[in-house]
Amino acid sequence: MAEPRANLQLDGARLWDSIMQMAKIGPGVAGGNNRQTVTDEDADGRALFQRWCEAAGLTMGVDQMGTMFMRREGTDPEALPVYVGSHLDTQPTGGKYDGVLGVLAGLELVRTLNDLEIKTKHPIVVVNWTNEEGTRFAPAMMASGVFAGVHELDFIYARQDAKGLRFGDELKRIGWCGDEPVGARKMKAYFELHIEQGPILEAEGIDIGVVTHGQGLNWLQVTLTGRESHTGSTPMPMRRNAGLGMARITDLVHEIAMSHQPKAVGAIGHVEVYPNSRNIIPGRTVFTIDFRSPDIEVLKDMDARLRAGAEKIAEELKLGIAFEQTGHFDPVTFDEDCVTAVRRAAERLGYSHRNLVSGAGHDACWVNRVAPTCMVMCPCVDGLSHNEAEEITPEWAEKSANVLLHAVVETAEIMA
């Protein structure tokens, strides 16, 4: 096996152009993207990615979750493939780079190998996982979760969006429900490039984040049930205000997360208030709590304290309360050999690097359960993500993609 040379680098301008071309599909209202999972825009983005991949000589497989697997053959067809990728779906007000960078960097590394007529022993497969974001249909990292055996396919197919549409029906409607059984594929390794979605790399002037661990996550959906009544004529002591209950639980979430600093975060992001009228006291609220920590015991403590505290608040305000866990994964330790390959790649290329713990959930967190896995991170302006103002530079994209290229090619065993 030959080690890649430092002068093996991809075409950064071509990568950047691909990202900008993809950003034209499902444009947002403020410079970003709205290409939510299994929408018409998602279907259009998939079709463009398919055309690019087939032009690069890749063959496509699609599983029953709609995940796209684009394969470049190796010299040994029996060798386990090295997988690389991320996701093309976005938040409703998402940026142009979250997920997309990882998928298109995978395509670009294949284009580079083609241009240079470089062969690898192991096949390389570029992946676009379905519904990583989990914004239209919960939970997040949906397809990779089914792939890793975390979720059952029938359960996921039955998940509904805010309009009551079922995920399985929508996947079929856009024409991207494949026949391949989910999780049937075996991997030598999986690498995922992603923007940091945090401020550390930019603040410290570091080129590359070598992701050694991922934070654990716990999403709890809470439903409070009170009684709708007139805001002007209902005496204060007689109110059963579900909005007030949500406000108090919001404060509780902040208090619990602050008690575990600096290794925990917590917030309420998704909120629904019924009937959402100016002069009606809310009779029902539905909201999701997002707790994260790299320490499993901290996650358990936050969950227990939240449930106990929220039940007490509901009792005091005479509200009904129900909990549903809509997302969860334990803290992740990525594969040591894959981590070493990423670190070695950064050093070979002369890029500054540091270890990172990912604060966000990624498909790599689930894939890590079934294959050796690691992540590469690219700096992100002000750490801003899940926002249309999300931004990276072409130089950051090129450097991080070059690290991905070297780590993947070394693992796939470049043929001298």
CSV table of C-alpha atoms in Angstrom, one decimal:
chain,number,residue,atom,x,y,z
A,1,MET,CA,0.0,0.0,0.0
A,2,ALA,CA,1.4,3.4,-1.0
A,3,GLU,CA,0.8,6.5,1.2
A,4,PRO,CA,-0.8,9.4,-0.6
A,5,ARG,CA,1.7,12.2,-1.4
A,6,ALA,CA,1.2,15.7,-0.1
A,7,ASN,CA,0.8,17.0,-3.6
A,8,LEU,CA,-2.4,14.9,-4.0
A,9,GLN,CA,-5.0,17.6,-3.8
A,10,LEU,CA,-8.5,18.1,-5.3
A,11,ASP,CA,-9.9,21.0,-7.3
A,12,GLY,CA,-11.2,23.4,-4.8
A,13,ALA,CA,-12.8,25.7,-7.4
A,14,ARG,CA,-14.7,22.8,-8.8
A,15,LEU,CA,-15.9,21.8,-5.4
A,16,TRP,CA,-17.0,25.3,-4.6
A,17,ASP,CA,-18.9,25.6,-7.9
A,18,SER,CA,-20.7,22.3,-7.1
A,19,ILE,CA,-21.8,23.7,-3.8
A,20,MET,CA,-23.1,26.9,-5.4
A,21,GLN,CA,-24.9,24.9,-8.1
A,22,MET,CA,-26.6,22.8,-5.4
A,23,ALA,CA,-27.6,25.9,-3.5
A,24,LYS,CA,-29.7,27.0,-6.4
A,25,ILE,CA,-32.1,24.2,-5.6
A,26,GLY,CA,-34.6,25.0,-2.8
A,27,PRO,CA,-33.3,28.6,-2.2
A,28,GLY,CA,-34.2,30.2,1.0
A,29,VAL,CA,-35.4,33.8,1.5
A,30,ALA,CA,-32.2,35.2,2.9
A,31,GLY,CA,-29.4,33.6,0.9
A,32,GLY,CA,-29.6,30.1,2.3
A,33,ASN,CA,-31.6,27.0,1.5
A,34,ASN,CA,-35.0,25.4,2.2
A,35,ARG,CA,-34.6,21.9,0.9
A,36,GLN,CA,-36.3,19.9,3.5
A,37,THR,CA,-36.4,16.1,3.4
A,38,VAL,CA,-38.6,14.3,0.9
A,39,THR,CA,-39.9,17.5,-0.6
A,40,ASP,CA,-39.9,18.3,-4.3
A,41,GLU,CA,-36.8,20.4,-3.7
A,42,ASP,CA,-35.1,17.4,-2.1
A,43,ALA,CA,-36.0,15.3,-5.1
A,44,ASP,CA,-34.4,17.9,-7.4
A,45,GLY,CA,-31.2,18.0,-5.4
A,46,ARG,CA,-31.0,14.2,-5.5
A,47,ALA,CA,-31.4,14.2,-9.2
A,48,LEU,CA,-28.7,16.7,-9.7
A,49,PHE,CA,-26.3,14.7,-7.5
A,50,GLN,CA,-27.2,11.6,-9.4
A,51,ARG,CA,-26.3,13.2,-12.7
A,52,TRP,CA,-23.0,14.4,-11.4
A,53,CYS,CA,-22.1,11.0,-9.9
A,54,GLU,CA,-23.0,9.1,-13.1
A,55,ALA,CA,-21.0,11.5,-15.1
A,56,ALA,CA,-18.1,10.6,-12.8
A,57,GLY,CA,-18.6,6.9,-13.6
A,58,LEU,CA,-20.3,6.0,-10.3
A,59,THR,CA,-23.1,3.4,-10.1
A,60,MET,CA,-26.1,4.1,-7.9
A,61,GLY,CA,-27.9,2.0,-5.2
A,62,VAL,CA,-30.9,3.3,-3.3
A,63,ASP,CA,-32.2,1.6,-0.2
A,64,GLN,CA,-35.8,1.6,1.3
A,65,MET,CA,-35.0,4.8,3.2
A,66,GLY,CA,-34.1,6.6,0.0
A,67,THR,CA,-30.4,6.8,0.9
A,68,MET,CA,-28.2,7.2,-2.2
A,69,PHE,CA,-25.0,5.1,-2.4
A,70,MET,CA,-22.8,6.1,-5.3
A,71,ARG,CA,-20.0,3.5,-5.9
A,72,ARG,CA,-16.5,3.8,-7.5
A,73,GLU,CA,-15.0,0.3,-8.1
A,74,GLY,CA,-11.7,-0.7,-6.6
A,75,THR,CA,-9.2,-3.2,-8.0
A,76,ASP,CA,-10.5,-5.8,-5.6
A,77,PRO,CA,-14.3,-6.1,-6.0
A,78,GLU,CA,-14.4,-8.4,-2.9
A,79,ALA,CA,-12.8,-5.8,-0.6
A,80,LEU,CA,-15.1,-3.9,1.8
A,81,PRO,CA,-15.8,-0.4,0.5
A,82,VAL,CA,-14.8,2.8,2.2
A,83,TYR,CA,-17.8,5.1,2.6
A,84,VAL,CA,-17.8,8.9,2.6
A,85,GLY,CA,-20.7,11.3,2.7
A,86,SER,CA,-23.3,13.3,4.7
A,87,HIS,CA,-26.7,14.7,3.7
A,88,LEU,CA,-28.3,17.1,1.2
A,89,ASP,CA,-31.5,17.9,3.1
A,90,THR,CA,-31.6,21.2,5.0
A,91,GLN,CA,-33.4,23.1,7.7
A,92,PRO,CA,-36.4,25.3,6.7
A,93,THR,CA,-34.0,28.3,7.0
A,94,GLY,CA,-30.8,26.4,6.5
A,95,GLY,CA,-27.4,27.3,5.1
A,96,LYS,CA,-25.7,26.2,1.9
A,97,TYR,CA,-23.0,24.0,3.6
A,98,ASP,CA,-24.4,22.0,6.4
A,99,GLY,CA,-24.3,18.4,5.1
A,100,VAL,CA,-23.8,19.5,1.5
A,101,LEU,CA,-20.1,20.1,2.0
A,102,GLY,CA,-19.6,16.4,3.1
A,103,VAL,CA,-21.6,14.9,0.2
A,104,LEU,CA,-20.0,17.0,-2.6
A,105,ALA,CA,-16.5,16.7,-1.2
A,106,GLY,CA,-17.0,13.0,-1.5
A,107,LEU,CA,-18.0,13.4,-5.1
A,108,GLU,CA,-15.0,15.8,-5.7
A,109,LEU,CA,-12.5,13.3,-4.3
A,110,VAL,CA,-13.8,10.7,-6.8
A,111,ARG,CA,-13.5,13.2,-9.6
A,112,THR,CA,-9.9,13.9,-8.5
A,113,LEU,CA,-9.0,10.2,-8.5
A,114,ASN,CA,-10.6,9.9,-12.0
A,115,ASP,CA,-8.6,12.9,-13.3
A,116,LEU,CA,-5.3,11.5,-12.0
A,117,GLU,CA,-6.2,7.9,-13.0
A,118,ILE,CA,-5.6,6.7,-9.4
A,119,LYS,CA,-6.9,3.3,-8.4
A,120,THR,CA,-7.7,2.1,-4.9
A,121,LYS,CA,-7.9,-1.5,-3.8
A,122,HIS,CA,-11.2,-0.9,-1.9
A,123,PRO,CA,-14.2,0.5,-3.6
A,124,ILE,CA,-15.3,4.0,-2.5
A,125,VAL,CA,-18.9,4.8,-2.0
A,126,VAL,CA,-20.3,8.4,-1.7
A,127,VAL,CA,-23.4,8.6,0.4
A,128,ASN,CA,-26.4,11.0,0.7
A,129,TRP,CA,-28.3,9.9,3.9
A,130,THR,CA,-32.0,10.7,3.9
A,131,ASN,CA,-33.4,13.1,6.6
A,132,GLU,CA,-30.4,13.9,8.7
A,133,GLU,CA,-31.9,17.2,9.9
A,134,GLY,CA,-35.1,15.7,11.5
A,135,THR,CA,-36.9,19.0,11.1
A,136,ARG,CA,-39.9,18.0,9.0
A,137,PHE,CA,-40.0,14.4,10.3
A,138,ALA,CA,-38.5,13.5,13.7
A,139,PRO,CA,-36.2,11.9,14.7
A,140,ALA,CA,-33.0,13.4,13.2
A,141,MET,CA,-30.4,11.2,11.5
A,142,MET,CA,-33.4,9.1,10.4
A,143,ALA,CA,-31.9,6.9,7.6
A,144,SER,CA,-28.6,6.3,9.3
A,145,GLY,CA,-30.6,5.3,12.4
A,146,VAL,CA,-32.5,2.6,10.5
A,147,PHE,CA,-29.2,1.6,8.8
A,148,ALA,CA,-27.6,1.1,12.2
A,149,GLY,CA,-30.6,-0.8,13.7
A,150,VAL,CA,-31.6,2.0,16.0
A,151,HIS,CA,-35.1,2.4,14.4
A,152,GLU,CA,-37.5,0.0,12.8
A,153,LEU,CA,-38.4,0.8,9.2
A,154,ASP,CA,-42.1,0.6,9.8
A,155,PHE,CA,-41.9,3.0,12.7
A,156,ILE,CA,-40.0,5.5,10.6
A,157,TYR,CA,-42.4,5.2,7.6
A,158,ALA,CA,-45.3,6.0,9.9
A,159,ARG,CA,-43.7,9.3,11.3
A,160,GLN,CA,-45.9,12.3,10.4
A,161,ASP,CA,-45.0,15.9,9.7
A,162,ALA,CA,-47.0,18.9,11.0
A,163,LYS,CA,-49.6,18.4,8.2
A,164,GLY,CA,-50.1,14.8,9.1
A,165,LEU,CA,-48.3,13.5,6.0
A,166,ARG,CA,-46.4,10.2,6.6
A,167,PHE,CA,-42.7,9.9,5.8
A,168,GLY,CA,-43.1,6.7,3.9
A,169,ASP,CA,-45.8,8.1,1.7
A,170,GLU,CA,-43.8,11.2,0.9
A,171,LEU,CA,-40.6,9.2,0.1
A,172,LYS,CA,-42.6,7.2,-2.4
A,173,ARG,CA,-44.3,10.3,-3.8
A,174,ILE,CA,-41.0,12.0,-4.7
A,175,GLY,CA,-39.8,8.8,-6.3
A,176,TRP,CA,-36.9,8.0,-4.1
A,177,CYS,CA,-37.9,4.8,-2.2
A,178,GLY,CA,-35.5,2.1,-3.3
A,179,ASP,CA,-35.7,-1.6,-3.1
A,180,GLU,CA,-32.4,-2.3,-1.3
A,181,PRO,CA,-32.8,-3.5,2.3
A,182,VAL,CA,-31.6,-0.9,4.8
A,183,GLY,CA,-28.4,-1.9,6.6
A,184,ALA,CA,-27.5,-4.7,4.3
A,185,ARG,CA,-24.2,-3.0,3.3
A,186,LYS,CA,-20.9,-3.6,5.1
A,187,MET,CA,-18.2,-1.0,5.4
A,188,LYS,CA,-14.5,-1.0,5.9
A,189,ALA,CA,-14.8,2.5,7.3
A,190,TYR,CA,-17.0,5.7,7.1
A,191,PHE,CA,-15.7,9.2,6.9
A,192,GLU,CA,-17.9,12.3,7.2
A,193,LEU,CA,-16.8,15.9,6.5
A,194,HIS,CA,-19.0,18.6,8.1
A,195,ILE,CA,-18.8,22.3,9.0
A,196,GLU,CA,-18.1,22.7,12.6
A,197,GLN,CA,-21.3,24.5,13.5
A,198,GLY,CA,-19.3,26.0,16.4
A,199,PRO,CA,-16.8,28.8,16.8
A,200,ILE,CA,-13.7,27.1,18.1
A,201,LEU,CA,-11.8,26.5,14.8
A,202,GLU,CA,-12.3,30.0,13.5
A,203,ALA,CA,-11.6,31.6,16.8
A,204,GLU,CA,-8.3,29.8,17.2
A,205,GLY,CA,-7.3,30.1,13.6
A,206,ILE,CA,-7.2,26.3,13.1
A,207,ASP,CA,-7.6,24.7,9.7
A,208,ILE,CA,-9.0,21.3,10.6
A,209,GLY,CA,-11.0,19.7,13.4
A,210,VAL,CA,-10.2,16.1,14.1
A,211,VAL,CA,-13.4,14.8,15.7
A,212,THR,CA,-12.6,12.3,18.4
A,213,HIS,CA,-16.0,12.2,20.2
A,214,GLY,CA,-19.6,13.3,19.7
A,215,GLN,CA,-21.9,14.6,22.4
A,216,GLY,CA,-24.9,12.6,23.5
A,217,LEU,CA,-28.3,14.0,22.7
A,218,ASN,CA,-31.8,13.7,24.3
A,219,TRP,CA,-34.9,15.2,22.7
A,220,LEU,CA,-38.0,15.2,24.8
A,221,GLN,CA,-41.3,16.4,23.3
A,222,VAL,CA,-43.6,17.7,26.0
A,223,THR,CA,-47.4,18.2,25.6
A,224,LEU,CA,-49.1,20.4,28.2
A,225,THR,CA,-52.9,20.4,28.3
A,226,GLY,CA,-54.9,23.1,30.0
A,227,ARG,CA,-58.1,24.9,29.1
A,228,GLU,CA,-58.8,27.5,26.5
A,229,SER,CA,-60.6,30.5,27.9
A,230,HIS,CA,-61.0,34.2,27.3
A,231,THR,CA,-57.9,36.3,28.2
A,232,GLY,CA,-60.0,39.2,29.3
A,233,SER,CA,-62.7,37.6,31.3
A,234,THR,CA,-61.1,34.6,33.0
A,235,PRO,CA,-59.9,35.4,36.5
A,236,MET,CA,-56.2,34.8,37.1
A,237,PRO,CA,-56.6,32.1,39.8
A,238,MET,CA,-59.1,30.2,37.6
A,239,ARG,CA,-56.8,29.9,34.6
A,240,ARG,CA,-55.2,26.6,33.3
A,241,ASN,CA,-52.7,28.2,31.1
A,242,ALA,CA,-50.6,25.8,29.1
A,243,GLY,CA,-48.5,28.7,27.8
A,244,LEU,CA,-47.5,29.7,31.4
A,245,GLY,CA,-46.5,26.1,32.0
A,246,MET,CA,-44.3,26.1,28.9
A,247,ALA,CA,-42.6,29.3,30.0
A,248,ARG,CA,-41.8,27.9,33.4
A,249,ILE,CA,-40.4,24.7,31.9
A,250,THR,CA,-38.3,26.8,29.5
A,251,ASP,CA,-36.7,28.4,32.5
A,252,LEU,CA,-36.2,25.0,34.1
A,253,VAL,CA,-34.4,23.7,31.1
A,254,HIS,CA,-32.0,26.6,31.2
A,255,GLU,CA,-31.4,26.1,35.0
A,256,ILE,CA,-30.7,22.4,34.6
A,257,ALA,CA,-28.2,22.9,31.7
A,258,MET,CA,-26.4,25.7,33.6
A,259,SER,CA,-26.0,23.5,36.6
A,260,HIS,CA,-23.8,21.2,34.4
A,261,GLN,CA,-21.4,23.7,32.9
A,262,PRO,CA,-19.2,23.6,30.9
A,263,LYS,CA,-20.1,20.2,29.5
A,264,ALA,CA,-23.9,20.5,28.9
A,265,VAL,CA,-26.3,22.5,26.8
A,266,GLY,CA,-30.1,22.7,26.8
A,267,ALA,CA,-32.8,24.7,25.1
A,268,ILE,CA,-36.4,24.6,23.7
A,269,GLY,CA,-36.4,25.2,20.0
A,270,HIS,CA,-39.6,23.7,18.5
A,271,VAL,CA,-42.8,25.3,19.9
A,272,GLU,CA,-46.5,24.9,19.0
A,273,VAL,CA,-49.2,26.8,20.9
A,274,TYR,CA,-52.9,26.1,20.5
A,275,PRO,CA,-55.1,27.8,19.4
A,276,ASN,CA,-52.5,30.6,19.0
A,277,SER,CA,-55.0,33.4,19.1
A,278,ARG,CA,-54.4,36.8,20.7
A,279,ASN,CA,-57.3,36.7,23.1
A,280,ILE,CA,-57.4,33.0,24.0
A,281,ILE,CA,-55.4,31.5,26.9
A,282,PRO,CA,-53.5,28.6,25.4
A,283,GLY,CA,-55.2,25.3,26.1
A,284,ARG,CA,-52.4,23.2,24.7
A,285,THR,CA,-48.7,23.6,24.0
A,286,VAL,CA,-46.3,21.1,22.4
A,287,PHE,CA,-42.6,21.8,22.5
A,288,THR,CA,-39.3,19.9,22.3
A,289,ILE,CA,-36.4,20.1,24.7
A,290,ASP,CA,-32.9,19.5,23.4
A,291,PHE,CA,-30.3,18.4,26.0
A,292,ARG,CA,-26.8,17.5,25.0
A,293,SER,CA,-23.6,16.4,26.9
A,294,PRO,CA,-20.5,14.2,26.2
A,295,ASP,CA,-21.2,12.6,29.6
A,296,ILE,CA,-24.0,9.9,29.7
A,297,GLU,CA,-24.5,10.4,33.4
A,298,VAL,CA,-25.1,14.1,32.9
A,299,LEU,CA,-27.7,13.3,30.2
A,300,LYS,CA,-29.5,11.0,32.5
A,301,ASP,CA,-29.5,13.5,35.3
A,302,MET,CA,-30.9,16.3,33.1
A,303,ASP,CA,-33.7,14.0,31.8
A,304,ALA,CA,-34.7,12.9,35.4
A,305,ARG,CA,-34.7,16.5,36.8
A,306,LEU,CA,-36.6,17.8,33.8
A,307,ARG,CA,-39.3,15.2,34.1
A,308,ALA,CA,-39.7,15.7,37.8
A,309,GLY,CA,-39.6,19.4,37.7
A,310,ALA,CA,-42.0,19.6,34.7
A,311,GLU,CA,-44.5,17.3,36.4
A,312,LYS,CA,-44.4,19.5,39.5
A,313,ILE,CA,-45.1,22.7,37.4
A,314,ALA,CA,-48.0,20.9,35.7
A,315,GLU,CA,-49.5,19.9,39.0
A,316,GLU,CA,-49.2,23.4,40.4
A,317,LEU,CA,-50.9,24.9,37.3
A,318,LYS,CA,-53.5,22.1,37.0
A,319,LEU,CA,-52.2,21.0,33.6
A,320,GLY,CA,-52.0,17.6,32.0
A,321,ILE,CA,-48.6,16.6,30.9
A,322,ALA,CA,-47.1,13.9,28.6
A,323,PHE,CA,-43.6,13.2,27.5
A,324,GLU,CA,-42.3,11.6,24.3
A,325,GLN,CA,-38.7,10.9,23.6
A,326,THR,CA,-38.3,11.9,19.9
A,327,GLY,CA,-34.6,11.5,19.6
A,328,HIS,CA,-31.7,10.1,21.6
A,329,PHE,CA,-28.2,8.8,21.3
A,330,ASP,CA,-25.4,8.2,23.8
A,331,PRO,CA,-22.1,10.0,23.6
A,332,VAL,CA,-19.9,8.7,20.8
A,333,THR,CA,-16.2,7.7,20.7
A,334,PHE,CA,-15.0,7.5,17.1
A,335,ASP,CA,-12.7,4.8,15.8
A,336,GLU,CA,-9.0,5.3,16.8
A,337,ASP,CA,-7.6,4.2,13.5
A,338,CYS,CA,-9.9,6.5,11.5
A,339,VAL,CA,-9.1,9.4,13.8
A,340,THR,CA,-5.4,8.7,13.2
A,341,ALA,CA,-5.9,8.6,9.5
A,342,VAL,CA,-7.5,12.1,9.6
A,343,ARG,CA,-4.8,13.5,11.9
A,344,ARG,CA,-2.1,12.0,9.7
A,345,ALA,CA,-3.7,13.5,6.6
A,346,ALA,CA,-3.8,17.0,8.1
A,347,GLU,CA,-0.1,16.7,9.1
A,348,ARG,CA,0.9,15.4,5.7
A,349,LEU,CA,-0.7,18.4,4.0
A,350,GLY,CA,0.8,20.9,6.5
A,351,TYR,CA,-2.6,22.1,7.9
A,352,SER,CA,-3.1,23.1,11.5
A,353,HIS,CA,-5.4,20.9,13.4
A,354,ARG,CA,-6.9,20.1,16.8
A,355,ASN,CA,-9.1,17.5,18.4
A,356,LEU,CA,-12.8,18.4,18.7
A,357,VAL,CA,-15.9,17.0,20.4
A,358,SER,CA,-18.9,17.5,18.0
A,359,GLY,CA,-21.7,19.3,19.7
A,360,ALA,CA,-24.2,18.4,17.0
A,361,GLY,CA,-25.7,15.1,15.9
A,362,HIS,CA,-24.5,13.6,12.6
A,363,ASP,CA,-25.1,10.5,10.6
A,364,ALA,CA,-21.6,9.4,11.7
A,365,CYS,CA,-22.9,9.0,15.2
A,366,TRP,CA,-25.2,6.2,14.2
A,367,VAL,CA,-22.9,4.6,11.6
A,368,ASN,CA,-20.2,4.4,14.3
A,369,ARG,CA,-22.3,1.6,15.8
A,370,VAL,CA,-21.8,-0.7,12.8
A,371,ALA,CA,-18.5,0.4,11.2
A,372,PRO,CA,-15.2,2.2,12.1
A,373,THR,CA,-16.1,5.9,11.7
A,374,CYS,CA,-14.6,9.4,12.1
A,375,MET,CA,-15.4,13.0,11.2
A,376,VAL,CA,-13.4,15.9,9.7
A,377,MET,CA,-14.6,19.4,10.6
A,378,CYS,CA,-14.2,22.6,8.6
A,379,PRO,CA,-14.3,26.1,10.3
A,380,CYS,CA,-17.6,28.0,10.2
A,381,VAL,CA,-17.9,31.8,10.4
A,382,ASP,CA,-18.9,32.8,13.9
A,383,GLY,CA,-19.9,29.2,14.5
A,384,LEU,CA,-23.3,30.1,12.9
A,385,SER,CA,-25.3,27.2,11.5
A,386,HIS,CA,-29.0,26.2,11.0
A,387,ASN,CA,-29.3,29.7,9.7
A,388,GLU,CA,-29.4,31.1,6.2
A,389,ALA,CA,-26.4,33.4,7.1
A,390,GLU,CA,-24.2,30.2,7.6
A,391,GLU,CA,-20.9,30.8,5.9
A,392,ILE,CA,-17.5,29.2,5.2
A,393,THR,CA,-14.7,30.2,2.9
A,394,PRO,CA,-13.6,28.4,-0.3
A,395,GLU,CA,-10.1,27.9,1.3
A,396,TRP,CA,-11.6,26.2,4.4
A,397,ALA,CA,-13.7,24.0,2.1
A,398,GLU,CA,-10.7,23.0,0.0
A,399,LYS,CA,-8.4,22.2,2.9
A,400,SER,CA,-11.0,20.1,4.8
A,401,ALA,CA,-11.9,18.3,1.6
A,402,ASN,CA,-8.2,17.6,1.0
A,403,VAL,CA,-7.9,16.0,4.4
A,404,LEU,CA,-11.0,13.9,3.6
A,405,LEU,CA,-9.4,12.9,0.3
A,406,HIS,CA,-6.2,11.7,2.0
A,407,ALA,CA,-7.9,9.9,4.9
A,408,VAL,CA,-10.2,8.1,2.5
A,409,VAL,CA,-7.6,7.2,-0.1
A,410,GLU,CA,-5.2,5.9,2.6
A,411,THR,CA,-7.9,3.8,4.1
A,412,ALA,CA,-9.0,2.5,0.6
A,413,GLU,CA,-5.4,1.7,-0.1
A,414,ILE,CA,-4.0,3.6,-3.0
A,415,MET,CA,-2.4,1.4,-5.6
A,416,ALA,CA,1.2,2.5,-6.5
